[in-house]
Amino acid sequence: MRSRSTIYDVAERAGVSAKTVSRVINNSSLVAPDTRRRVLAAVAELDFHPDSAAKGLRQRRRKSVGLVIPYGSDFVFQDPGMWAQTNGAHRALSERGYDLVLAVPQTRELVLHELSRLTKNRTVDGVILYAMEGVDTLIKEFDRLKIRYVSLSMCYSGQDYNFVDTDSSYVCHLATKYMIDQGARRVGLIREPEGFFHPAKATAEQGYRRAYREAGLSADESLILPGEYSVESGYERTCRFIKDVPGIDGILCMSDPMAMGALRALREHGLTPGVDIDFVSGDDFAASRAMWPGLTSIRTPLYEQGYHAGAMIVDYIQSGKKIPGKLLKGELIVRQSVRSRN
Amino acid sequence: MRSRSTIYDVAERAGVSAKTVSRVINNSSLVAPDTRRRVLAAVAELDFHPDSAAKGLRQRRRKSVGLVIPYGSDFVFQDPGMWAQTNGAHRALSERGYDLVLAVPQTRELVLHELSRLTKNRTVDGVILYAMEGVDTLIKEFDRLKIRYVSLSMCYSGQDYNFVDTDSSYVCHLATKYMIDQGARRVGLIREPEGFFHPAKATAEQGYRRAYREAGLSADESLILPGEYSVESGYERTCRFIKDVPGIDGILCMSDPMAMGALRALREHGLTPGVDIDFVSGDDFAASRAMWPGLTSIRTPLYEQGYHAGAMIVDYIQSGKKIPGKLLKGELIVRQSVRSRN
DNA sequence: CTGTTAGCGCATTCAG
DNA sequence: CTGAATGCGCTAACAG
């Protein structure tokens, strides 16, 4: 196969210098219309594609971003929402001329190694960090190592920049209020794990408490348990609710994997959601939709989250300035798993 | 921020030439042990990471591979198995020193554009093609454009190289035989779409027919329908079976999204899998496992498929020679959705 | 075993 | 508006 054509081949064919070709393919305005046309014709004829390595070497940027997937955090590969977020991130990057490189460190310890490699050898210009446990300590290292990042669905306590998340407080308030309005009085909340950091005033628990307060009711402490975003933890917490909380009439579970476990626990205790007890799932994945009776669920705008993260990391790379964090609103999808008592 | 260190900084600090540093970091054996140690020390002290662009420019390879996700084929983003395959592919690539770049062409027409860009501008050295409709015509273009590829879960009619797939004939035979052994006699098969090409003698239908033949039974033509790998098509085909095939006593559905639709159809007709009718799902995703009664399913080795695809594209890139295609075996996961009549 | 020279393909000076 | 010279950081080819 003949070696592919270079900018010099194009220049020769168009009867101009290499620099002029460079101007044309980079949309510099300082080119005469006629010259531009001749160059573009030559580009097409020779099927010229500027070498990304040469370009990257010269310009000291790769126009690509890493997406860090925390392999080994067991909940993640149970999480069908990951694709939606990846898809959104890819779209935003693609629209801005950036490629997406997947980084899948095998263990938590390897995260820094892998990201040092990718960023310091300039394979990527920055990274998007998918939610992972203990990301808060990690992020501080990123700041120290000057790794450019945006974190997705997660930030450390007090971080007010370079993150995208959905407002847990908002959606949890929405769901709790709905359940109370329908007649529920003792709703068990399986909330996000202790180790997960969220921006101030945006925890699920706060939204939950606000809904109770606004309804003039008081929420029992025993009604709130942290989960671990795993099927197992959803199962265990639900069993505890059934055993320890007399008169519990609803369960609100802040993620689908936990909801899967919770549903199994209900089944084993002979309780049918929407019939014997109210149930709201914290995500709206395929499993929720396929189930019968349909689960009333919180829809997190996953694609949008990913998209904003992609847009944000590019802003950051290009401006060099930290970007204020962004909180998105979710919505409640009403199906059959909450009883109507009105 | 001080500009990051180059190979010359390391050379100076170690008191050797740049080339010697290059030898050390590339594991050339022609370096004196003592020199090597001094160089490695300097590398560590300066936190030196060889610039991937400079290296790629010089060596004319990027050590990265594209994974093409056919966005727009609606079934794909319903497919939780995509991550397993991506994960396997990433692992194989990572072990071989390659990065994975995601390519998500928005439409079928953009596939060639996007891949031309990524390969001709040397962003990637080759690509893995995720299953998509009409990939067979696409692949022929790849051959013409000299794009290095391996196709995943798919190949064109007659292609006997550069693909990884699971042997549909094998797993379908396994499932059909099991259902017949348990007492089913009229099993409806919702098989892969017409447009999907598989290596000769490896279609689901062939395995199905063989199982019938071996049992000394004959399979009615009306028992076999092609699906489209979508929820909708599973629903529609199942309704047709129930309406048109008297005495149907089992359904075998070659993918999970189709199975979701099929299950809905059964439910609407008042039929419970494992009680009124036998049912086997063609994949074994979370939804199958979470369901009750548990779905007897075919487990496709998705991670392994991805892994082999990653290994194969690297072999191809490095050797320049086409690699014989690989067919993997799946297995049957027995749960409660097939009645035991023995 | 080690060093020198040259150039990968492009874009950035700085002149015209 | 256009071009000539230079070098980004690395390694292949060729010495020694």
XYZ file of C-alpha atoms (C1' of nucleotides) in Angstrom:
716
model
C 0.000 0.000 0.000
C 1.347 3.397 -0.968
C 2.157 5.537 2.020
C -0.714 7.870 2.747
C -0.469 11.434 1.591
C 0.925 14.262 3.692
C 0.296 17.930 3.803
C 3.194 18.400 1.355
C 1.562 16.186 -1.238
C -1.557 18.266 -0.976
C 0.462 21.498 -1.152
C 2.290 20.371 -4.273
C -0.881 19.307 -6.018
C -2.650 22.557 -5.169
C 0.412 24.611 -6.104
C 0.677 26.255 -2.675
C 2.826 25.906 0.408
C 2.209 23.447 3.193
C 1.309 26.269 5.525
C -1.538 27.338 3.302
C -2.924 23.840 3.324
C -2.662 23.909 7.070
C -4.600 27.161 7.134
C -7.341 25.712 5.011
C -7.860 22.528 6.951
C -7.873 24.467 10.202
C -10.404 26.973 8.916
C -8.174 29.969 9.173
C -9.943 32.889 7.546
C -6.803 34.325 6.018
C -7.020 32.379 2.786
C -8.240 33.619 -0.597
C -11.472 31.867 -1.615
C -9.943 30.587 -4.822
C -6.873 29.203 -3.087
C -9.105 27.546 -0.542
C -11.078 25.834 -3.258
C -7.973 24.489 -4.977
C -6.635 23.169 -1.698
C -9.898 21.474 -0.777
C -9.994 19.825 -4.178
C -6.492 18.470 -3.671
C -7.422 17.247 -0.181
C -10.359 15.355 -1.613
C -8.403 13.918 -4.533
C -5.617 12.637 -2.335
C -7.981 11.559 0.470
C -5.804 13.500 2.862
C -6.357 13.079 6.618
C -4.044 15.115 8.841
C -2.060 12.833 11.113
C -3.423 13.206 14.619
C -0.106 12.327 16.229
C 1.843 14.976 14.343
C -0.844 17.489 15.085
C -0.970 16.514 18.720
C 2.795 16.679 19.042
C 2.918 20.141 17.578
C -0.092 21.555 19.410
C 0.448 19.788 22.697
C -3.088 18.498 22.920
C -4.718 15.290 21.822
C -8.317 16.335 21.490
C -9.378 13.334 23.471
C -10.824 12.732 26.896
C -10.664 9.660 29.130
C -13.752 8.161 30.729
C -12.765 6.358 33.895
C -14.889 3.338 34.693
C -14.254 1.957 38.165
C -14.005 -1.712 37.372
C -14.006 -3.684 40.567
C -16.646 -1.566 42.254
C -19.164 -4.343 42.040
C -22.216 -2.179 41.679
C -21.079 -0.554 38.501
C -21.268 -3.531 36.216
C -24.786 -4.154 37.437
C -25.638 -0.647 36.367
C -27.377 -0.434 33.005
C -27.383 3.350 33.285
C -23.681 3.506 32.590
C -24.197 3.303 28.853
C -26.653 6.161 28.866
C -24.111 8.352 30.599
C -21.283 7.177 28.378
C -23.413 7.834 25.350
C -24.187 11.365 26.509
C -20.548 12.056 27.274
C -19.484 10.707 23.910
C -21.980 12.880 22.114
C -20.856 16.067 23.798
C -17.208 15.257 23.128
C -17.826 14.275 19.555
C -19.673 17.520 18.842
C -16.615 19.378 20.113
C -14.118 17.353 18.086
C -12.873 15.220 20.944
C -12.502 11.439 21.046
C -13.385 9.338 24.056
C -10.853 6.895 25.500
C -12.042 4.306 27.981
C -9.987 3.787 31.121
C -10.879 0.812 33.290
C -8.463 0.550 36.212
C -8.636 -2.936 37.683
C -8.451 -1.812 41.290
C -8.900 1.370 43.222
C -5.135 1.574 43.699
C -4.549 1.515 39.966
C -6.795 4.500 39.298
C -4.046 7.027 39.893
C -1.485 5.007 37.965
C -3.699 4.610 34.948
C -4.762 8.216 34.925
C -1.233 9.482 35.413
C -0.201 7.493 32.417
C -3.045 8.670 30.202
C -2.705 12.313 31.090
C 1.057 12.679 31.458
C 1.868 10.906 28.248
C -0.787 13.081 26.667
C -3.019 10.286 25.448
C -5.894 12.376 26.782
C -6.292 16.025 27.679
C -8.526 15.360 30.656
C -10.790 12.761 32.226
C -14.353 12.208 33.293
C -14.587 10.274 36.530
C -17.503 7.920 36.785
C -18.939 7.614 40.283
C -16.880 5.381 42.524
C -16.508 4.862 46.196
C -13.830 6.901 47.840
C -13.553 9.207 44.857
C -13.270 12.145 47.221
C -9.792 11.233 48.426
C -8.828 10.410 44.858
C -9.938 13.787 43.580
C -7.656 15.599 45.948
C -4.758 13.679 44.425
C -5.913 14.735 40.980
C -5.721 18.338 42.021
C -2.208 17.772 43.304
C -1.111 15.961 40.121
C -2.802 18.594 37.990
C -4.964 16.013 36.256
C -7.876 17.749 34.608
C -11.110 16.056 35.554
C -14.844 16.373 35.871
C -16.632 14.007 38.228
C -19.909 12.374 37.353
C -22.631 11.640 39.930
C -20.189 12.432 42.670
C -18.073 15.077 44.284
C -16.244 15.488 47.530
C -17.619 17.310 50.490
C -17.400 20.991 49.770
C -16.403 20.647 46.117
C -18.404 23.216 44.184
C -16.765 22.955 40.766
C -16.156 20.410 38.015
C -18.928 17.957 38.793
C -22.265 16.987 37.292
C -24.916 15.303 39.367
C -28.623 14.915 39.760
C -30.146 16.670 42.723
C -30.928 13.820 45.143
C -32.694 16.125 47.496
C -35.020 17.299 44.771
C -36.000 13.870 43.411
C -36.281 12.315 46.833
C -38.568 15.117 47.925
C -40.648 14.559 44.794
C -41.037 10.848 45.461
C -41.648 11.147 49.182
C -44.227 13.875 48.735
C -46.014 11.744 46.142
C -46.127 8.747 48.441
C -47.423 10.836 51.333
C -50.014 12.481 49.092
C -51.230 9.021 48.103
C -51.688 8.146 51.739
C -48.432 6.551 52.879
C -47.352 7.523 56.382
C -44.366 5.366 57.263
C -42.056 5.290 54.271
C -38.721 3.490 54.681
C -35.884 5.260 52.844
C -32.870 3.299 51.622
C -30.567 6.152 50.790
C -27.114 6.546 49.283
C -24.137 5.099 51.202
C -22.365 7.085 53.892
C -19.205 7.268 51.831
C -20.873 9.101 48.974
C -20.332 12.803 49.009
C -22.775 15.231 47.594
C -22.904 18.982 47.379
C -24.216 20.620 50.509
C -27.963 20.488 50.986
C -28.523 17.974 48.221
C -28.793 14.612 49.992
C -31.752 12.309 49.532
C -32.396 12.364 53.233
C -32.877 16.114 53.245
C -35.505 15.923 50.510
C -37.221 13.127 52.367
C -37.334 15.074 55.608
C -38.567 18.191 53.874
C -41.502 16.287 52.346
C -42.463 14.989 55.792
C -42.116 18.438 57.310
C -44.225 20.054 54.632
C -46.944 17.457 55.202
C -46.941 18.262 58.884
C -45.711 14.779 59.731
C -42.612 13.678 61.548
C -40.229 11.075 60.124
C -39.085 8.316 62.422
C -35.265 7.868 62.563
C -35.678 4.132 62.102
C -37.218 4.805 58.685
C -33.899 5.936 57.196
C -31.086 3.532 56.357
C -28.018 3.995 54.163
C -27.586 1.365 51.444
C -24.490 0.397 49.470
C -25.840 0.583 45.920
C -25.757 -3.220 45.725
C -28.511 -5.808 45.299
C -27.437 -7.394 48.544
C -27.726 -4.216 50.580
C -31.223 -3.526 49.242
C -32.292 -6.969 50.342
C -30.787 -6.659 53.782
C -32.159 -3.160 54.520
C -35.645 -4.174 53.462
C -35.599 -7.214 55.712
C -34.592 -4.931 58.553
C -37.449 -2.558 57.823
C -39.983 -5.377 57.800
C -38.639 -6.841 60.999
C -37.986 -3.650 62.970
C -40.515 -1.063 61.788
C -44.100 -1.869 62.722
C -46.673 -0.400 60.385
C -44.237 0.382 57.571
C -46.359 1.111 54.528
C -43.896 2.145 51.863
C -40.307 1.799 50.693
C -38.286 4.282 48.662
C -35.034 2.928 47.368
C -32.428 5.240 45.815
C -31.075 2.917 43.084
C -32.223 0.086 40.890
C -29.764 -2.565 42.019
C -30.851 -1.931 45.608
C -34.462 -2.024 44.433
C -33.893 -5.475 42.923
C -32.761 -6.721 46.314
C -35.595 -4.953 48.080
C -38.190 -6.545 45.796
C -36.794 -9.964 46.488
C -37.088 -9.321 50.207
C -40.711 -8.201 49.814
C -41.499 -11.290 47.745
C -40.012 -13.578 50.336
C -42.184 -11.932 52.976
C -45.280 -12.336 50.837
C -45.657 -8.617 50.182
C -46.635 -7.407 46.715
C -45.641 -3.819 45.787
C -48.682 -1.699 44.992
C -50.938 -4.142 46.833
C -49.540 -4.715 50.309
C -46.954 -1.960 50.401
C -45.945 1.107 48.383
C -42.673 1.015 46.518
C -40.674 3.563 44.541
C -37.416 2.703 42.799
C -34.681 5.281 42.586
C -33.762 4.701 38.959
C -35.791 3.880 35.930
C -33.913 1.156 34.136
C -35.265 -1.509 31.824
C -35.840 -3.934 34.671
C -38.192 -1.467 36.364
C -40.120 -0.956 33.185
C -40.355 -4.639 32.306
C -41.638 -5.626 35.709
C -45.273 -6.222 36.502
C -46.887 -4.396 38.169
C -44.846 -1.528 36.763
C -42.623 0.170 39.281
C -43.149 3.833 40.010
C -39.625 5.182 39.634
C -37.449 8.230 39.740
C -35.989 8.943 36.335
C -32.479 10.318 36.563
C -31.471 12.200 33.412
C -28.483 9.957 32.756
C -27.834 10.835 29.159
C -27.995 14.514 30.058
C -25.623 13.989 32.972
C -23.083 12.417 30.672
C -23.582 15.123 28.099
C -22.974 17.899 30.594
C -19.886 16.149 31.896
C -18.478 15.948 28.369
C -19.232 19.586 27.694
C -17.777 20.607 31.032
C -14.451 18.819 30.679
C -13.931 20.393 27.257
C -14.695 23.838 28.686
C -12.212 23.177 31.413
C -9.507 21.930 29.050
C -9.930 24.880 26.738
C -10.291 27.614 29.333
C -8.037 26.184 32.018
C -10.547 27.515 34.535
C -12.611 25.468 36.953
C -16.280 25.295 36.036
C -19.097 25.663 38.586
C -20.724 22.309 39.384
C -24.046 21.454 37.808
C -27.069 19.838 39.487
C -29.786 18.402 37.237
C -33.425 17.740 38.095
C -34.942 14.265 37.807
C -38.597 13.341 37.451
C -41.065 10.836 38.862
C -42.484 8.181 36.536
C -45.794 7.048 37.980
C -46.781 3.420 37.414
C -48.578 0.914 39.636
C -46.411 0.320 42.690
C -47.887 3.013 44.921
C -51.460 2.498 46.128
C -53.925 5.292 45.582
C -55.953 5.827 48.750
C -57.713 9.012 47.726
C 3.416 24.792 35.580
C 6.898 23.830 34.410
C 6.843 22.026 31.103
C 6.980 18.311 31.672
C 10.279 16.563 31.249
C 11.494 15.025 27.999
C 13.753 12.164 27.169
C 16.652 14.639 26.989
C 16.135 15.766 30.549
C 16.288 12.157 31.625
C 19.380 11.535 29.481
C 21.194 14.509 30.937
C 20.362 13.556 34.486
C 21.445 9.966 33.964
C 24.540 11.009 32.057
C 23.705 9.030 28.931
C 22.310 9.740 25.472
C 18.641 10.052 24.663
C 18.780 6.882 22.653
C 19.896 4.916 25.666
C 16.965 6.241 27.636
C 14.761 5.182 24.777
C 16.277 1.711 24.921
C 15.599 1.433 28.617
C 11.996 2.535 28.557
C 11.320 0.241 25.635
C 12.912 -2.725 27.349
C 15.642 -3.233 24.831
C 18.033 -5.830 26.195
C 21.126 -4.092 24.884
C 21.728 -1.963 27.938
C 24.217 -2.534 30.742
C 22.458 -3.301 34.013
C 24.105 -0.394 35.765
C 23.195 2.087 33.045
C 19.658 0.804 33.118
C 19.428 1.413 36.823
C 20.691 4.978 36.559
C 18.237 5.702 33.775
C 15.303 4.248 35.674
C 16.224 6.329 38.675
C 16.247 9.485 36.577
C 12.906 8.510 35.029
C 11.397 8.158 38.471
C 12.916 11.369 39.805
C 11.669 13.434 36.892
C 8.348 11.595 36.692
C 8.999 11.105 33.003
C 6.208 9.792 30.766
C 7.116 9.386 27.100
C 4.844 11.509 24.940
C 2.481 9.195 23.121
C 2.071 11.549 20.194
C 5.795 11.814 19.504
C 6.136 8.073 19.843
C 3.151 7.459 17.591
C 4.428 9.884 15.002
C 7.798 8.215 14.869
C 6.588 4.631 14.955
C 3.528 5.122 12.801
C 1.189 3.421 15.206
C -0.987 4.662 18.013
C -1.346 1.585 20.161
C -5.040 2.134 20.335
C -8.094 0.433 18.927
C -11.559 1.795 18.181
C -14.703 0.073 19.398
C -17.556 0.915 17.082
C -20.940 1.118 18.766
C -23.800 1.334 16.307
C -25.788 4.110 17.871
C -29.146 4.369 16.173
C -29.695 0.630 15.992
C -32.366 0.787 18.643
C -31.765 -2.631 20.091
C -28.228 -1.917 21.106
C -28.900 0.602 23.815
C -31.374 -1.808 25.348
C -28.606 -4.355 25.504
C -27.007 -4.679 28.922
C -24.555 -7.206 27.474
C -22.691 -4.495 25.664
C -20.733 -3.565 28.757
C -19.614 -7.125 29.326
C -18.223 -7.274 25.824
C -16.670 -3.835 26.055
C -15.117 -4.796 29.340
C -13.616 -7.957 27.857
C -12.302 -6.074 24.846
C -10.793 -3.411 27.053
C -9.065 -5.981 29.191
C -7.455 -7.752 26.277
C -6.315 -4.467 24.773
C -5.026 -3.154 28.051
C -2.967 -6.292 28.665
C -1.348 -5.733 25.289
C -0.630 -2.046 25.852
C -3.441 -0.709 23.697
C -6.013 1.927 24.600
C -9.650 1.705 23.625
C -11.339 4.572 21.803
C -15.093 4.601 21.557
C -16.652 5.389 18.185
C -20.390 5.975 18.106
C -21.478 6.920 14.591
C -24.896 8.557 14.745
C -26.259 6.843 11.673
C -25.401 3.895 9.527
C -24.186 6.260 6.805
C -21.711 7.875 9.175
C -20.025 4.606 10.092
C -17.630 4.724 7.165
C -16.932 8.421 7.647
C -16.172 8.076 11.318
C -13.993 5.028 10.824
C -12.136 6.546 7.905
C -11.309 9.483 10.076
C -10.161 7.432 13.047
C -8.017 5.074 11.027
C -6.637 7.368 8.330
C -5.606 10.071 10.732
C -4.063 7.306 12.815
C -6.080 7.919 15.948
C -6.486 4.145 16.088
C -4.616 1.237 14.526
C -7.730 -0.837 13.950
C -11.327 -1.265 15.039
C -13.666 -3.742 16.638
C -17.099 -3.698 15.069
C -19.956 -4.307 17.424
C -22.853 -6.222 15.868
C -25.049 -4.046 13.710
C -27.533 -4.604 10.975
C -26.157 -4.544 7.496
C -22.607 -4.898 8.732
C -21.898 -7.320 5.918
C -22.024 -4.667 3.211
C -20.046 -2.357 5.466
C -17.300 -4.902 5.984
C -16.670 -5.183 2.308
C -16.021 -1.458 2.240
C -13.581 -1.851 5.097
C -11.640 -4.348 3.079
C -11.550 -1.918 0.173
C -10.463 0.999 2.373
C -7.917 -1.216 4.130
C -9.431 -0.525 7.525
C -8.245 -3.147 9.951
C -11.195 -4.635 11.786
C -12.510 -7.568 13.760
C -16.265 -8.051 13.908
C -18.049 -9.023 17.070
C -21.132 -11.284 17.117
C -21.390 -10.940 13.410
C -19.784 -11.634 10.085
C -20.842 -11.645 6.497
C -21.884 -14.717 4.628
C -18.778 -16.680 3.807
C -16.403 -14.613 5.976
C -14.139 -17.044 7.762
C -11.620 -14.646 9.314
C -11.475 -11.732 11.745
C -14.673 -12.356 13.660
C -15.629 -13.598 17.099
C -19.047 -15.040 17.772
C -20.895 -17.524 19.887
C -22.060 -20.645 18.111
C -25.814 -20.100 17.803
C -26.312 -23.550 16.437
C -24.647 -25.094 19.454
C -26.541 -23.171 22.133
C -29.851 -23.412 20.358
C -29.408 -27.165 20.053
C -28.601 -27.303 23.752
C -31.748 -25.408 24.731
C -34.058 -27.190 22.322
C -32.803 -30.600 23.350
C -33.319 -29.688 26.991
C -36.875 -28.552 26.385
C -37.683 -31.693 24.411
C -36.087 -33.875 27.087
C -38.301 -32.215 29.678
C -41.345 -33.096 27.615
C -41.999 -30.141 25.324
C -43.108 -31.099 21.823
C -44.087 -27.890 20.056
C -41.446 -25.296 20.807
C -41.745 -21.926 19.051
C -38.354 -20.490 18.078
C -37.881 -16.739 17.733
C -34.560 -16.704 15.983
C -32.083 -14.049 14.835
C -33.208 -11.612 12.102
C -32.867 -12.470 8.421
C -30.309 -9.746 7.898
C -27.857 -11.212 10.378
C -25.101 -13.220 8.836
C -23.413 -16.050 10.563
C -20.722 -18.470 9.580
C -21.978 -21.376 7.558
C -23.782 -24.072 9.526
C -24.008 -22.062 12.718
C -27.528 -20.609 12.736
C -29.910 -21.069 15.634
C -32.394 -22.710 13.344
C -29.968 -25.444 12.412
C -29.358 -26.322 16.051
C -33.062 -26.319 16.687
C -33.759 -28.658 13.775
C -30.958 -30.974 14.777
C -32.410 -31.355 18.272
C -35.789 -32.251 16.817
C -34.224 -34.675 14.378
C -32.172 -36.375 17.073
C -35.310 -36.790 19.185
C -37.045 -38.459 16.271
C -39.558 -35.614 16.026
C -40.334 -33.289 13.195
C -40.403 -29.520 13.583
C -43.336 -27.671 12.105
C -42.366 -24.764 9.840
C -44.834 -22.503 11.639
C -42.778 -22.967 14.821
C -39.879 -20.888 13.493
C -40.013 -17.098 13.146
C -37.215 -14.565 12.701
C -37.215 -11.732 15.234
C -35.535 -8.346 15.075
C -33.697 -8.292 18.395
C -36.191 -5.738 19.733
C -38.721 -5.901 22.575
C -41.470 -5.137 20.089
C -40.609 -7.998 17.766
C -40.558 -10.478 20.652
C -44.023 -9.365 21.639
C -45.405 -9.579 18.120
C -43.921 -13.001 17.302
C -45.214 -14.490 20.536
C -48.724 -13.213 19.878
C -48.536 -14.851 16.462
C -47.450 -18.157 17.986
C -50.304 -18.113 20.475
C -52.843 -17.221 17.808
C -51.608 -19.425 14.962
C -49.997 -22.482 16.507
C -52.413 -24.783 18.291
C -50.885 -26.787 21.100
C -47.704 -24.695 21.361
C -46.073 -25.718 24.633
C -42.795 -23.817 24.705
C -41.015 -20.716 23.441
C -37.296 -20.272 22.853
C -36.269 -16.695 22.242
C -32.762 -15.875 21.005
C -32.203 -12.617 22.898
C -33.236 -10.905 26.097
C -34.892 -7.820 24.646
C -37.038 -10.117 22.515
C -37.681 -12.233 25.606
C -38.953 -9.157 27.470
C -41.511 -8.604 24.756
C -42.403 -12.280 24.637
C -43.009 -12.376 28.375
C -45.337 -9.431 28.135
C -47.314 -11.205 25.434
C -47.587 -14.341 27.568
C -48.736 -12.291 30.548
C -51.414 -10.577 28.519
C -52.680 -13.971 27.409
C -52.746 -15.218 30.992
C -49.867 -17.658 30.472
C -47.226 -18.056 33.174
C -43.787 -19.362 32.087
C -42.928 -22.609 33.838
C -46.584 -23.197 34.685
C -48.627 -22.939 31.503
C -45.851 -22.902 28.955
C -42.100 -23.536 28.791
C -39.827 -20.594 28.160
C -36.110 -20.203 27.522
C -34.452 -16.834 27.057
C -31.532 -16.498 24.689
C -29.356 -14.372 26.927
C -28.783 -14.288 30.624
C -28.893 -10.667 31.652
C -29.818 -9.218 35.018
C -33.491 -8.941 34.126
C -33.652 -12.703 33.539
C -32.020 -13.388 36.827
C -34.124 -10.936 38.803
C -37.391 -12.267 37.464
C -39.606 -14.674 39.315
C -39.944 -17.483 38.518
C -36.345 -17.446 37.333
C -35.893 -17.722 33.615
C -34.010 -20.695 32.229
C -31.563 -18.976 29.876
C -28.722 -19.431 27.484
C -25.587 -17.806 28.796
C -23.520 -16.285 26.028
C -19.892 -15.776 27.070
C -19.997 -12.046 26.429
C -16.924 -11.018 28.350
C -14.962 -13.758 26.620
C -16.269 -12.684 23.233
C -15.057 -9.171 23.839
C -11.742 -10.431 25.134
C -11.110 -12.570 22.086
C -12.040 -9.690 19.798
C -9.495 -7.472 21.561
C -6.803 -10.111 21.339
C -7.610 -10.787 17.707
C -7.459 -7.193 16.493
C -4.056 -6.775 18.142
C -2.812 -9.949 16.482
C -4.059 -8.645 13.200
C -2.494 -5.205 13.646
C 0.841 -6.666 14.638
C 1.045 -9.477 12.125
C -0.825 -7.839 9.251
C -2.331 -11.232 8.539
C -6.004 -12.141 8.708
C -6.896 -14.313 11.680
C -9.212 -17.343 11.448
C -12.645 -16.580 12.951
C -13.466 -17.876 16.398
C -16.723 -19.485 17.557
C -17.320 -19.763 21.303
C -19.633 -22.170 23.120
C -22.419 -20.919 25.384
C -24.151 -22.793 28.179
C -27.664 -23.369 29.490
C -28.577 -21.945 32.897
C -31.455 -23.995 34.268
C -33.986 -22.177 36.449
C -37.754 -22.515 36.766
C -39.277 -21.574 33.438
C -39.310 -25.038 31.863
C -41.711 -27.580 33.359
C -40.304 -30.937 34.329
C -42.605 -33.671 33.142
C -40.401 -36.648 33.939
C 26.832 -1.954 24.683
C 26.335 3.238 23.412
C 26.010 7.672 20.711
C 24.999 10.630 16.382
C 22.208 12.015 12.757
C 18.081 12.522 10.710
C 13.243 12.937 10.081
C 8.204 11.206 11.289
C 3.951 15.314 9.724
C 2.412 19.157 11.192
C 1.852 24.213 12.875
C 4.220 28.120 14.811
C 7.164 31.744 14.438
C 8.492 35.602 11.545
C 9.012 37.503 7.188
C 7.465 38.960 2.958
C -2.954 36.955 2.009
C 1.253 33.575 1.512
C 5.821 31.166 2.282
C 10.508 29.495 4.527
C 12.575 27.937 8.239
C 12.375 25.606 12.594
C 11.264 22.282 16.107
C 7.478 19.565 18.935
C 9.662 14.500 21.389
C 10.800 10.480 20.033
C 13.266 6.408 17.714
C 15.251 4.002 13.179
C 19.329 3.589 10.853
C 23.782 3.632 11.155
C 27.913 4.189 13.140
C 31.505 3.242 16.730
